mmCIF file of C-alpha atoms and ligand atoms in Angstrom:
data_model
loop_
_atom_site.group_PDB
_atom_site.id
_atom_site.type_symbol
_atom_site.label_atom_id
_atom_site.label_comp_id
_atom_site.label_asym_id
_atom_site.label_seq_id
_atom_site.Cartn_x
_atom_site.Cartn_y
_atom_site.Cartn_z
ATOM 1 C CA MET A 1103 11.603 -10.290 7.572
ATOM 2 C CA THR A 1104 9.403 -11.300 10.531
ATOM 3 C CA LYS A 1105 5.744 -11.250 9.729
ATOM 4 C CA ARG A 1106 3.941 -9.384 12.963
ATOM 5 C CA ILE A 1107 0.171 -9.044 12.978
ATOM 6 C CA LEU A 1108 -1.146 -6.329 15.201
ATOM 7 C CA THR A 1109 -4.757 -4.721 15.519
ATOM 8 C CA GLY A 1110 -7.012 -3.080 17.925
ATOM 9 C CA ILE A 1111 -10.895 -2.958 18.574
ATOM 10 C CA THR A 1112 -12.203 0.176 20.415
ATOM 11 C CA THR A 1113 -13.814 -0.508 23.240
ATOM 12 C CA THR A 1114 -16.818 1.529 22.953
ATOM 13 C CA GLY A 1115 -19.984 -0.534 23.439
ATOM 14 C CA THR A 1116 -20.795 -4.344 22.886
ATOM 15 C CA PRO A 1117 -18.977 -6.019 20.601
ATOM 16 C CA HIS A 1118 -20.898 -7.117 17.534
ATOM 17 C CA ILE A 1119 -20.358 -9.499 14.555
ATOM 18 C CA GLY A 1120 -19.364 -7.202 12.437
ATOM 19 C CA ASN A 1121 -16.357 -6.641 14.579
ATOM 20 C CA TYR A 1122 -16.076 -10.443 14.736
ATOM 21 C CA LEU A 1123 -16.141 -11.289 10.825
ATOM 22 C CA GLY A 1124 -14.327 -8.263 9.934
ATOM 23 C CA ALA A 1125 -11.528 -7.880 12.683
ATOM 24 C CA ILE A 1126 -11.642 -10.827 15.366
ATOM 25 C CA LYS A 1127 -11.695 -14.031 13.263
ATOM 26 C CA PRO A 1128 -9.575 -12.774 10.420
ATOM 27 C CA SER A 1129 -6.974 -12.106 12.510
ATOM 28 C CA LEU A 1130 -7.268 -14.570 14.705
ATOM 29 C CA GLU A 1131 -6.767 -16.833 11.351
ATOM 30 C CA LEU A 1132 -4.003 -15.073 10.149
ATOM 31 C CA ALA A 1133 -2.123 -15.435 13.807
ATOM 32 C CA ARG A 1134 -2.383 -19.193 13.184
ATOM 33 C CA ALA A 1135 0.218 -19.032 10.702
ATOM 34 C CA SER A 1136 2.191 -16.015 11.508
ATOM 35 C CA GLU A 1137 5.359 -16.185 13.434
ATOM 36 C CA GLU A 1138 4.034 -13.192 16.132
ATOM 37 C CA SER A 1139 0.730 -11.163 16.501
ATOM 38 C CA PHE A 1140 -0.438 -8.662 18.853
ATOM 39 C CA PHE A 1141 -4.103 -7.873 19.829
ATOM 40 C CA PHE A 1142 -5.582 -5.205 21.547
ATOM 41 C CA LEU A 1143 -8.011 -3.243 23.539
ATOM 42 C CA ALA A 1144 -8.102 0.220 22.002
ATOM 43 C CA ASP A 1145 -9.302 1.905 25.231
ATOM 44 C CA TYR A 1146 -7.641 5.271 24.478
ATOM 45 C CA HIS A 1147 -9.183 5.147 21.187
ATOM 46 C CA ALA A 1148 -12.643 4.840 23.238
ATOM 47 C CA LEU A 1149 -12.413 8.653 24.936
ATOM 48 C CA ILE A 1150 -12.371 9.949 21.828
ATOM 49 C CA LYS A 1151 -16.019 8.797 21.301
ATOM 50 C CA THR A 1152 -17.448 8.713 24.716
ATOM 51 C CA GLN A 1153 -17.244 10.395 28.050
ATOM 52 C CA ASP A 1154 -19.396 7.608 29.714
ATOM 53 C CA ARG A 1155 -16.850 6.182 32.021
ATOM 54 C CA GLU A 1156 -18.977 3.139 33.138
ATOM 55 C CA LYS A 1157 -19.314 2.553 29.307
ATOM 56 C CA VAL A 1158 -15.734 2.454 28.917
ATOM 57 C CA ARG A 1159 -15.107 0.006 31.468
ATOM 58 C CA SER A 1160 -17.463 -2.445 30.493
ATOM 59 C CA SER A 1161 -16.659 -2.231 27.259
ATOM 60 C CA VAL A 1162 -12.702 -3.588 28.040
ATOM 61 C CA THR A 1163 -14.409 -6.150 29.550
ATOM 62 C CA GLU A 1164 -16.495 -7.197 27.427
ATOM 63 C CA VAL A 1165 -14.202 -6.364 24.008
ATOM 64 C CA ALA A 1166 -11.259 -8.995 25.867
ATOM 65 C CA LEU A 1167 -13.990 -11.584 26.313
ATOM 66 C CA ALA A 1168 -15.020 -11.299 22.757
ATOM 67 C CA TRP A 1169 -11.561 -12.120 22.106
ATOM 68 C CA LEU A 1170 -10.599 -14.868 24.317
ATOM 69 C CA SER A 1171 -14.181 -16.664 23.623
ATOM 70 C CA SER A 1172 -13.137 -16.329 20.357
ATOM 71 C CA GLY A 1173 -10.240 -18.100 20.587
ATOM 72 C CA LEU A 1174 -7.103 -16.405 21.302
ATOM 73 C CA ASP A 1175 -4.596 -18.098 22.273
ATOM 74 C CA THR A 1176 -2.575 -15.989 24.599
ATOM 75 C CA ASP A 1177 0.179 -18.254 24.687
ATOM 76 C CA LYS A 1178 0.528 -17.792 21.244
ATOM 77 C CA SER A 1179 -0.205 -14.230 20.650
ATOM 78 C CA HIS A 1180 0.337 -10.677 22.844
ATOM 79 C CA PHE A 1181 -2.890 -9.675 24.438
ATOM 80 C CA TYR A 1182 -3.144 -6.055 25.947
ATOM 81 C CA ARG A 1183 -4.736 -2.928 27.217
ATOM 82 C CA GLN A 1184 -3.094 0.120 24.778
ATOM 83 C CA SER A 1185 -3.531 2.001 28.405
ATOM 84 C CA ASP A 1186 -1.086 -0.255 29.596
ATOM 85 C CA VAL A 1187 1.298 0.648 27.697
ATOM 86 C CA LYS A 1188 2.264 3.992 27.904
ATOM 87 C CA GLU A 1189 5.387 4.135 25.487
ATOM 88 C CA ILE A 1190 2.146 4.104 22.842
ATOM 89 C CA THR A 1191 0.748 7.635 23.955
ATOM 90 C CA GLU A 1192 4.767 9.107 24.318
ATOM 91 C CA LEU A 1193 5.411 8.054 20.768
ATOM 92 C CA ASN A 1194 1.919 9.887 19.590
ATOM 93 C CA TRP A 1195 3.026 12.940 20.818
ATOM 94 C CA ILE A 1196 6.459 12.262 18.712
ATOM 95 C CA LEU A 1197 4.526 11.457 15.551
ATOM 96 C CA SER A 1198 1.997 14.393 15.969
ATOM 97 C CA CYS A 1199 4.846 16.616 15.628
ATOM 98 C CA ILE A 1200 5.924 15.403 12.228
ATOM 99 C CA THR A 1201 2.589 14.892 10.937
ATOM 100 C CA SER A 1202 0.950 17.557 8.966
ATOM 101 C CA LYS A 1203 -2.520 18.990 9.787
ATOM 102 C CA GLY A 1204 -3.215 18.988 6.289
ATOM 103 C CA LEU A 1205 -3.361 15.145 6.188
ATOM 104 C CA MET A 1206 -5.300 14.986 9.102
ATOM 105 C CA ASN A 1207 -7.987 16.931 7.127
ATOM 106 C CA ARG A 1208 -8.194 14.664 4.436
ATOM 107 C CA ALA A 1209 -9.493 11.761 7.527
ATOM 108 C CA HIS A 1210 -12.781 10.185 6.970
ATOM 109 C CA ALA A 1211 -13.491 9.419 10.573
ATOM 110 C CA TYR A 1212 -13.620 13.458 11.150
ATOM 111 C CA LYS A 1213 -15.284 14.276 7.701
ATOM 112 C CA SER A 1214 -17.892 12.120 8.368
ATOM 113 C CA VAL A 1215 -18.580 13.486 12.075
ATOM 114 C CA ILE A 1216 -19.012 16.907 10.384
ATOM 115 C CA SER A 1217 -20.797 15.779 7.520
ATOM 116 C CA GLU A 1218 -23.334 13.754 9.783
ATOM 117 C CA ASN A 1219 -24.033 16.265 12.524
ATOM 118 C CA THR A 1220 -23.668 19.207 10.822
ATOM 119 C CA ILE A 1221 -21.670 20.289 13.809
ATOM 120 C CA ASP A 1222 -19.644 23.796 13.487
ATOM 121 C CA PRO A 1223 -15.817 21.570 13.473
ATOM 122 C CA ASP A 1224 -14.048 24.489 15.220
ATOM 123 C CA LYS A 1225 -16.186 23.597 18.156
ATOM 124 C CA GLY A 1226 -17.755 20.396 17.697
ATOM 125 C CA VAL A 1227 -14.393 18.093 16.684
ATOM 126 C CA SER A 1228 -12.199 17.393 19.526
ATOM 127 C CA MET A 1229 -8.819 17.090 19.033
ATOM 128 C CA GLY A 1230 -8.701 13.552 19.767
ATOM 129 C CA LEU A 1231 -11.055 13.033 16.823
ATOM 130 C CA PHE A 1232 -9.019 15.234 14.381
ATOM 131 C CA SER A 1233 -5.955 13.790 15.437
ATOM 132 C CA TYR A 1234 -7.090 10.059 15.821
ATOM 133 C CA PRO A 1235 -5.018 8.360 13.072
ATOM 134 C CA VAL A 1236 -1.655 9.522 14.769
ATOM 135 C CA LEU A 1237 -2.919 7.713 17.826
ATOM 136 C CA MET A 1238 -3.351 4.477 15.558
ATOM 137 C CA ALA A 1239 -0.159 5.112 14.040
ATOM 138 C CA SER A 1240 1.968 5.156 17.251
ATOM 139 C CA ASP A 1241 -0.400 1.417 18.584
ATOM 140 C CA ILE A 1242 0.829 0.097 14.808
ATOM 141 C CA LEU A 1243 4.791 1.557 14.732
ATOM 142 C CA ILE A 1244 5.959 1.261 18.156
ATOM 143 C CA PHE A 1245 5.523 -2.520 17.502
ATOM 144 C CA ASN A 1246 6.971 -2.128 14.038
ATOM 145 C CA SER A 1247 4.195 -4.336 12.966
ATOM 146 C CA THR A 1248 4.434 -5.969 9.325
ATOM 147 C CA HIS A 1249 0.652 -6.494 8.683
ATOM 148 C CA VAL A 1250 -2.919 -5.005 9.947
ATOM 149 C CA PRO A 1251 -5.997 -7.084 9.637
ATOM 150 C CA VAL A 1252 -8.474 -4.449 9.673
ATOM 151 C CA GLY A 1253 -12.134 -3.933 7.958
ATOM 152 C CA HIS A 1254 -12.851 -1.553 4.935
ATOM 153 C CA ASP A 1255 -13.341 2.025 6.901
ATOM 154 C CA GLN A 1256 -9.596 1.406 8.687
ATOM 155 C CA ILE A 1257 -7.777 1.438 5.031
ATOM 156 C CA GLN A 1258 -7.051 5.233 4.922
ATOM 157 C CA HIS A 1259 -5.867 4.549 8.763
ATOM 158 C CA LEU A 1260 -3.496 2.548 7.098
ATOM 159 C CA GLU A 1261 -2.353 4.431 4.501
ATOM 160 C CA MET A 1262 -1.787 7.539 6.965
ATOM 161 C CA THR A 1263 0.249 5.532 9.349
ATOM 162 C CA ARG A 1264 2.210 4.463 5.996
ATOM 163 C CA ASP A 1265 2.727 8.169 5.587
ATOM 164 C CA ILE A 1266 3.638 9.107 8.780
ATOM 165 C CA ALA A 1267 6.204 6.120 8.756
ATOM 166 C CA VAL A 1268 7.729 7.290 5.500
ATOM 167 C CA ARG A 1269 7.886 10.736 7.150
ATOM 168 C CA PHE A 1270 9.966 10.196 9.999
ATOM 169 C CA ASN A 1271 12.250 7.574 8.002
ATOM 170 C CA HIS A 1272 12.918 10.281 5.787
ATOM 171 C CA ILE A 1273 13.897 12.845 8.706
ATOM 172 C CA PHE A 1274 15.059 10.756 11.361
ATOM 173 C CA GLY A 1275 16.683 7.562 9.603
ATOM 174 C CA LYS A 1276 14.942 4.340 8.377
ATOM 175 C CA VAL A 1277 13.338 2.609 12.116
ATOM 176 C CA PHE A 1278 9.843 1.881 10.721
ATOM 177 C CA ASN A 1279 8.329 -1.030 8.610
ATOM 178 C CA LEU A 1280 5.875 0.320 6.490
ATOM 179 C CA PRO A 1281 2.695 -1.840 7.781
ATOM 180 C CA GLU A 1282 0.267 -3.055 5.286
ATOM 181 C CA ALA A 1283 -3.635 -3.414 5.733
ATOM 182 C CA VAL A 1284 -4.732 -6.739 5.413
ATOM 183 C CA VAL A 1285 -8.376 -6.254 4.594
ATOM 184 C CA GLN A 1286 -11.207 -9.202 4.104
ATOM 185 C CA LYS A 1287 -12.350 -9.271 0.240
ATOM 186 C CA LYS A 1288 -14.615 -6.645 -0.994
ATOM 187 C CA GLY A 1289 -18.092 -6.547 0.423
ATOM 188 C CA THR A 1290 -17.221 -8.070 3.405
ATOM 189 C CA THR A 1291 -18.607 -4.893 5.433
ATOM 190 C CA VAL A 1292 -21.316 -6.560 7.526
ATOM 191 C CA PRO A 1293 -24.521 -4.586 7.251
ATOM 192 C CA GLY A 1294 -26.399 -3.971 10.632
ATOM 193 C CA LEU A 1295 -29.932 -4.296 11.291
ATOM 194 C CA ASP A 1296 -30.756 -1.275 9.461
ATOM 195 C CA GLY A 1297 -28.361 -2.132 6.387
ATOM 196 C CA ARG A 1298 -26.406 0.495 7.164
ATOM 197 C CA LYS A 1299 -22.503 -0.712 8.216
ATOM 198 C CA MET A 1300 -23.082 -2.269 11.485
ATOM 199 C CA SER A 1301 -21.639 -0.228 14.102
ATOM 200 C CA LYS A 1302 -21.713 0.573 17.390
ATOM 201 C CA SER A 1303 -22.417 4.202 16.944
ATOM 202 C CA TYR A 1304 -25.508 3.306 14.731
ATOM 203 C CA ASN A 1305 -27.351 0.893 17.624
ATOM 204 C CA ASN A 1306 -27.668 -0.552 14.752
ATOM 205 C CA ILE A 1307 -25.916 -4.376 15.859
ATOM 206 C CA ILE A 1308 -26.228 -7.897 16.531
ATOM 207 C CA PRO A 1309 -24.254 -8.229 19.557
ATOM 208 C CA LEU A 1310 -21.527 -11.191 19.416
ATOM 209 C CA LEU A 1311 -21.777 -12.621 23.257
ATOM 210 C CA SER A 1312 -25.642 -12.689 23.519
ATOM 211 C CA ASP A 1313 -27.732 -15.857 24.664
ATOM 212 C CA GLU A 1314 -30.040 -17.545 21.979
ATOM 213 C CA LYS A 1315 -32.919 -15.687 22.946
ATOM 214 C CA THR A 1316 -31.390 -12.010 22.256
ATOM 215 C CA LEU A 1317 -29.705 -13.346 18.797
ATOM 216 C CA LYS A 1318 -33.068 -14.432 17.917
ATOM 217 C CA LYS A 1319 -34.579 -11.058 18.710
ATOM 218 C CA SER A 1320 -31.896 -9.119 17.190
ATOM 219 C CA ILE A 1321 -32.320 -11.196 13.901
ATOM 220 C CA ALA A 1322 -36.289 -10.778 14.164
ATOM 221 C CA LYS A 1323 -35.389 -6.994 14.080
ATOM 222 C CA ILE A 1324 -33.563 -6.763 10.618
ATOM 223 C CA VAL A 1325 -35.372 -4.485 8.195
ATOM 224 C CA THR A 1326 -36.821 -6.240 5.098
ATOM 225 C CA ASN A 1327 -39.311 -4.875 2.425
ATOM 226 C CA SER A 1328 -43.347 -5.772 2.863
ATOM 227 C CA LEU A 1329 -43.523 -8.467 0.377
ATOM 228 C CA GLU A 1330 -45.971 -10.921 1.427
ATOM 229 C CA PRO A 1331 -44.843 -14.882 1.816
ATOM 230 C CA GLY A 1332 -45.234 -16.460 -1.425
ATOM 231 C CA GLU A 1333 -44.263 -13.114 -3.566
ATOM 232 C CA PRO A 1334 -41.097 -13.910 -5.093
ATOM 233 C CA LYS A 1335 -38.000 -11.819 -3.520
ATOM 234 C CA ASP A 1336 -35.065 -10.276 -4.659
ATOM 235 C CA SER A 1337 -32.187 -11.264 -2.746
ATOM 236 C CA THR A 1338 -29.852 -8.313 -3.934
ATOM 237 C CA ASP A 1339 -29.318 -5.609 -1.546
ATOM 238 C CA CYS A 1340 -31.400 -7.708 1.133
ATOM 239 C CA ASN A 1341 -30.110 -7.342 4.583
ATOM 240 C CA VAL A 1342 -31.172 -10.728 5.482
ATOM 241 C CA PHE A 1343 -29.087 -12.281 2.497
ATOM 242 C CA LYS A 1344 -26.194 -10.252 3.220
ATOM 243 C CA LEU A 1345 -25.610 -11.569 6.562
ATOM 244 C CA TYR A 1346 -26.332 -15.180 5.473
ATOM 245 C CA GLU A 1347 -23.446 -14.602 3.057
ATOM 246 C CA ASN A 1348 -21.302 -13.721 5.621
ATOM 247 C CA PHE A 1349 -21.665 -17.169 7.230
ATOM 248 C CA SER A 1350 -22.692 -19.472 4.554
ATOM 249 C CA THR A 1351 -20.914 -21.071 1.485
ATOM 250 C CA GLU A 1352 -21.762 -20.624 -2.062
ATOM 251 C CA LYS A 1353 -23.939 -23.576 -2.582
ATOM 252 C CA ASP A 1354 -25.852 -22.408 0.499
ATOM 253 C CA GLN A 1355 -26.158 -19.131 -0.891
ATOM 254 C CA ILE A 1356 -27.104 -20.506 -4.431
ATOM 255 C CA SER A 1357 -29.916 -22.555 -2.489
ATOM 256 C CA PHE A 1358 -30.843 -19.534 -0.332
ATOM 257 C CA LYS A 1359 -31.594 -17.376 -3.291
ATOM 258 C CA LYS A 1360 -33.763 -20.015 -5.143
ATOM 259 C CA GLU A 1361 -35.737 -20.282 -2.381
ATOM 260 C CA TYR A 1362 -36.039 -16.222 -2.140
ATOM 261 C CA ALA A 1363 -37.122 -16.550 -5.927
ATOM 262 C CA ASP A 1364 -39.903 -19.321 -4.812
ATOM 263 C CA GLY A 1365 -41.225 -16.789 -2.281
ATOM 264 C CA ILE A 1366 -40.061 -17.404 1.228
ATOM 265 C CA SER A 1367 -41.696 -15.858 4.109
ATOM 266 C CA TRP A 1368 -39.565 -13.215 5.608
ATOM 267 C CA GLY A 1369 -39.712 -15.047 9.294
ATOM 268 C CA GLU A 1370 -38.631 -18.423 7.472
ATOM 269 C CA ALA A 1371 -35.886 -16.543 6.307
ATOM 270 C CA LYS A 1372 -34.817 -15.003 8.945
ATOM 271 C CA LYS A 1373 -35.375 -18.336 10.980
ATOM 272 C CA LYS A 1374 -32.762 -19.622 8.585
ATOM 273 C CA LEU A 1375 -30.412 -16.961 9.286
ATOM 274 C CA PHE A 1376 -30.761 -17.414 12.720
ATOM 275 C CA LEU A 1377 -29.917 -20.970 12.709
ATOM 276 C CA LEU A 1378 -27.015 -20.417 10.684
ATOM 277 C CA ILE A 1379 -25.438 -17.674 13.007
ATOM 278 C CA ASN A 1380 -26.111 -19.552 16.038
ATOM 279 C CA ALA A 1381 -24.211 -22.464 15.000
ATOM 280 C CA GLU A 1382 -21.222 -20.750 14.275
ATOM 281 C CA LEU A 1383 -21.446 -18.379 17.856
ATOM 282 C CA GLU A 1384 -22.494 -21.336 19.857
ATOM 283 C CA PRO A 1385 -18.817 -22.199 20.971
ATOM 284 C CA VAL A 1386 -18.136 -18.667 21.144
ATOM 285 C CA ARG A 1387 -20.825 -18.339 23.856
ATOM 286 C CA ASP A 1388 -19.742 -21.500 25.593
ATOM 287 C CA LYS A 1389 -16.516 -20.047 25.902
ATOM 288 C CA TYR A 1390 -17.855 -16.712 26.842
ATOM 289 C CA TYR A 1391 -19.775 -18.111 29.627
ATOM 290 C CA GLU A 1392 -16.782 -19.936 30.883
ATOM 291 C CA LEU A 1393 -14.795 -16.923 30.916
ATOM 292 C CA GLU A 1394 -17.304 -14.350 32.485
ATOM 293 C CA SER A 1395 -17.689 -15.899 35.662
ATOM 294 C CA ASN A 1396 -14.042 -15.264 36.069
ATOM 295 C CA LYS A 1397 -13.283 -11.452 35.508
ATOM 296 C CA LYS A 1398 -10.162 -11.527 37.590
ATOM 297 C CA PHE A 1399 -8.773 -14.242 35.310
ATOM 298 C CA VAL A 1400 -9.211 -11.885 32.356
ATOM 299 C CA ASN A 1401 -7.741 -8.953 33.848
ATOM 300 C CA ASP A 1402 -4.649 -11.054 35.154
ATOM 301 C CA LEU A 1403 -4.393 -12.449 31.312
ATOM 302 C CA LEU A 1404 -4.356 -8.785 30.362
ATOM 303 C CA GLU A 1405 -1.637 -7.434 32.847
ATOM 304 C CA PHE A 1406 0.365 -10.431 32.114
ATOM 305 C CA GLY A 1407 0.037 -9.453 28.219
ATOM 306 C CA ALA A 1408 0.918 -5.797 29.056
ATOM 307 C CA GLN A 1409 4.302 -6.971 30.731
ATOM 308 C CA LYS A 1410 5.263 -9.088 27.848
ATOM 309 C CA VAL A 1411 4.979 -6.087 25.403
ATOM 310 C CA LYS A 1412 5.966 -3.349 27.950
ATOM 311 C CA PRO A 1413 9.698 -3.860 26.856
ATOM 312 C CA ILE A 1414 9.191 -4.456 23.412
ATOM 313 C CA ALA A 1415 7.697 -0.864 22.993
ATOM 314 C CA ALA A 1416 10.522 0.500 25.707
ATOM 315 C CA GLU A 1417 13.200 -0.413 23.289
ATOM 316 C CA MET A 1418 11.859 0.969 20.126
ATOM 317 C CA LEU A 1419 10.680 4.332 21.906
ATOM 318 C CA GLU A 1420 14.069 4.510 23.084
ATOM 319 C CA ARG A 1421 15.623 4.337 19.787
ATOM 320 C CA ILE A 1422 13.099 7.201 18.609
ATOM 321 C CA ARG A 1423 13.423 9.520 21.079
ATOM 322 C CA GLU A 1424 17.767 8.849 20.483
ATOM 323 C CA LEU A 1425 16.755 9.764 16.682
ATOM 324 C CA VAL A 1426 14.731 12.737 17.890
ATOM 325 C CA GLY A 1427 17.355 14.552 20.229
ATOM 326 C CA ILE A 1428 15.289 13.578 23.625
ATOM 327 C CA SER A 1429 18.231 11.404 24.943
ATOM 328 C CA ARG A 1430 19.415 11.040 28.608
ATOM 329 C CA ILE A 1431 22.502 13.907 28.892
ATOM 330 C CA SER A 1432 25.580 11.737 28.978
HETATM 331 P P1 ADP B 2889 -17.259 -0.208 15.284
HETATM 332 O O1 ADP B 2889 -17.906 0.809 14.023
HETATM 333 O O2 ADP B 2889 -18.545 -1.018 15.894
HETATM 334 O O3 ADP B 2889 -17.214 1.287 16.344
HETATM 335 P P2 ADP B 2889 -15.032 -0.729 15.811
HETATM 336 O O4 ADP B 2889 -14.530 0.684 14.991
HETATM 337 O O5 ADP B 2889 -14.494 -0.280 16.787
HETATM 338 O O6 ADP B 2889 -15.999 -0.764 15.477
HETATM 339 O O7 ADP B 2889 -14.050 -1.608 14.506
HETATM 340 C C1 ADP B 2889 -13.140 -2.295 15.306
HETATM 341 C C2 ADP B 2889 -12.781 -3.778 14.233
HETATM 342 O O8 ADP B 2889 -13.792 -4.244 13.667
HETATM 343 C C3 ADP B 2889 -12.351 -2.814 12.788
HETATM 344 O O9 ADP B 2889 -11.172 -3.090 12.002
HETATM 345 C C4 ADP B 2889 -13.596 -2.519 12.014
HETATM 346 O O10 ADP B 2889 -13.199 -2.347 10.433
HETATM 347 C C5 ADP B 2889 -14.301 -3.771 12.111
HETATM 348 N N1 ADP B 2889 -15.507 -3.717 11.944
HETATM 349 C C6 ADP B 2889 -16.535 -2.767 12.708
HETATM 350 N N2 ADP B 2889 -17.820 -3.090 12.307
HETATM 351 C C7 ADP B 2889 -17.816 -4.050 10.992
HETATM 352 C C8 ADP B 2889 -18.693 -3.938 10.159
HETATM 353 N N3 ADP B 2889 -19.811 -3.795 9.917
HETATM 354 N N4 ADP B 2889 -17.641 -4.853 8.848
HETATM 355 C C9 ADP B 2889 -16.497 -5.515 8.857
HETATM 356 N N5 ADP B 2889 -16.055 -5.048 9.700
HETATM 357 C C10 ADP B 2889 -16.259 -4.367 10.644
HETATM 358 N N1 LIG B 2890 -9.487 2.545 14.616
HETATM 359 C C1 LIG B 2890 -9.367 1.472 14.581
HETATM 360 C C2 LIG B 2890 -11.324 1.175 14.769
HETATM 361 O O1 LIG B 2890 -11.875 1.936 14.761
HETATM 362 C C3 LIG B 2890 -9.165 0.452 16.472
HETATM 363 C C4 LIG B 2890 -7.772 0.445 16.273
HETATM 364 C C5 LIG B 2890 -7.298 1.285 17.072
HETATM 365 C C6 LIG B 2890 -6.836 0.060 15.773
HETATM 366 N N2 LIG B 2890 -5.727 1.440 16.990
HETATM 367 C C7 LIG B 2890 -5.758 0.294 15.650
HETATM 368 C C8 LIG B 2890 -6.922 -1.075 14.620
HETATM 369 C C9 LIG B 2890 -4.435 -0.303 15.304
HETATM 370 C C10 LIG B 2890 -5.754 -1.784 13.756
HETATM 371 C C11 LIG B 2890 -4.588 -1.298 14.578
HETATM 372 O O2 LIG B 2890 -11.774 0.094 13.951
#
């Protein structure tokens, strides 16, 4: 079977180094070794999280620039906006009709909103949030993807995608592959400035596409304990060290650990982290500046990308419509 990679990033807010390390970089590496790859901007997913029109609009451009600056090759990979492929939302409805409410009740994205905000689930949870795993399943299944690179937080959604695919295949006949999540090794959830998972929703990010000064300022904000220079420090559970681990070799980590034990100051430790991250992000930033001045080019790339994938989605949807009985009268 052809290996078909697919992944998306929700277009709310500014892409951050968690997105880069957890999704963009591994996806691009996987794409280099695969026959086919699909990368998209999940803009309909963004509406679940925000009603701020400007935020959605600007985030589409930023997330597109993040992919392109990180090295996405649009000659080799399909690159498109979710909302340009209307077949996805049509499939979303068809799949909604075979997905049990009980399956969605278990979705942690919806459950965590309830537990974090102590909101009344009957009033505060939109249907979009509740049934979001079905839209995600539609993104994946419409292209019969085989491998979906995602962060740990998305594993459950991939399991649900498989459940939905199995159910559809069982009722209507085998049409969907059962896609696999491709997850970075354990422990690669990138921590944010406050030690929680780095996330646009938590306001604790280090932006991917910032200038050097902003990067330095973000790193300076990483929360640490108040041990003085010269006092031995423990690298376990340290936010600076956890971020360092994501960019360094094992050898560098051993020597950084020793510097902790020898009492490195937080200022010095953060400087080391900055130099490391900056070195990795420099080429990304250069490409970003080049593309940022040509937004029309980025837009054209996305439109061209949509034109290339739409026939694939349309053919799949036609098969599905036939199977469920929504075909033309002949
Ligand atoms: P956010 O939580 O900032 O809204 P998204 O939900 O849009 O990020 O995530 C897009 C992709 O980036 C997903 O595959 C997700 O697993 C990955 N990702 C997001 N945050 C992190 C993180 N802190 N560490 C590793 N991967 C992450
Ligand atoms: N839900 C994913 C996230 O928040 C983004 C996403 C939407 C996605 N559709 C997808 C990821 C399909 C992989 C495949 O991170």
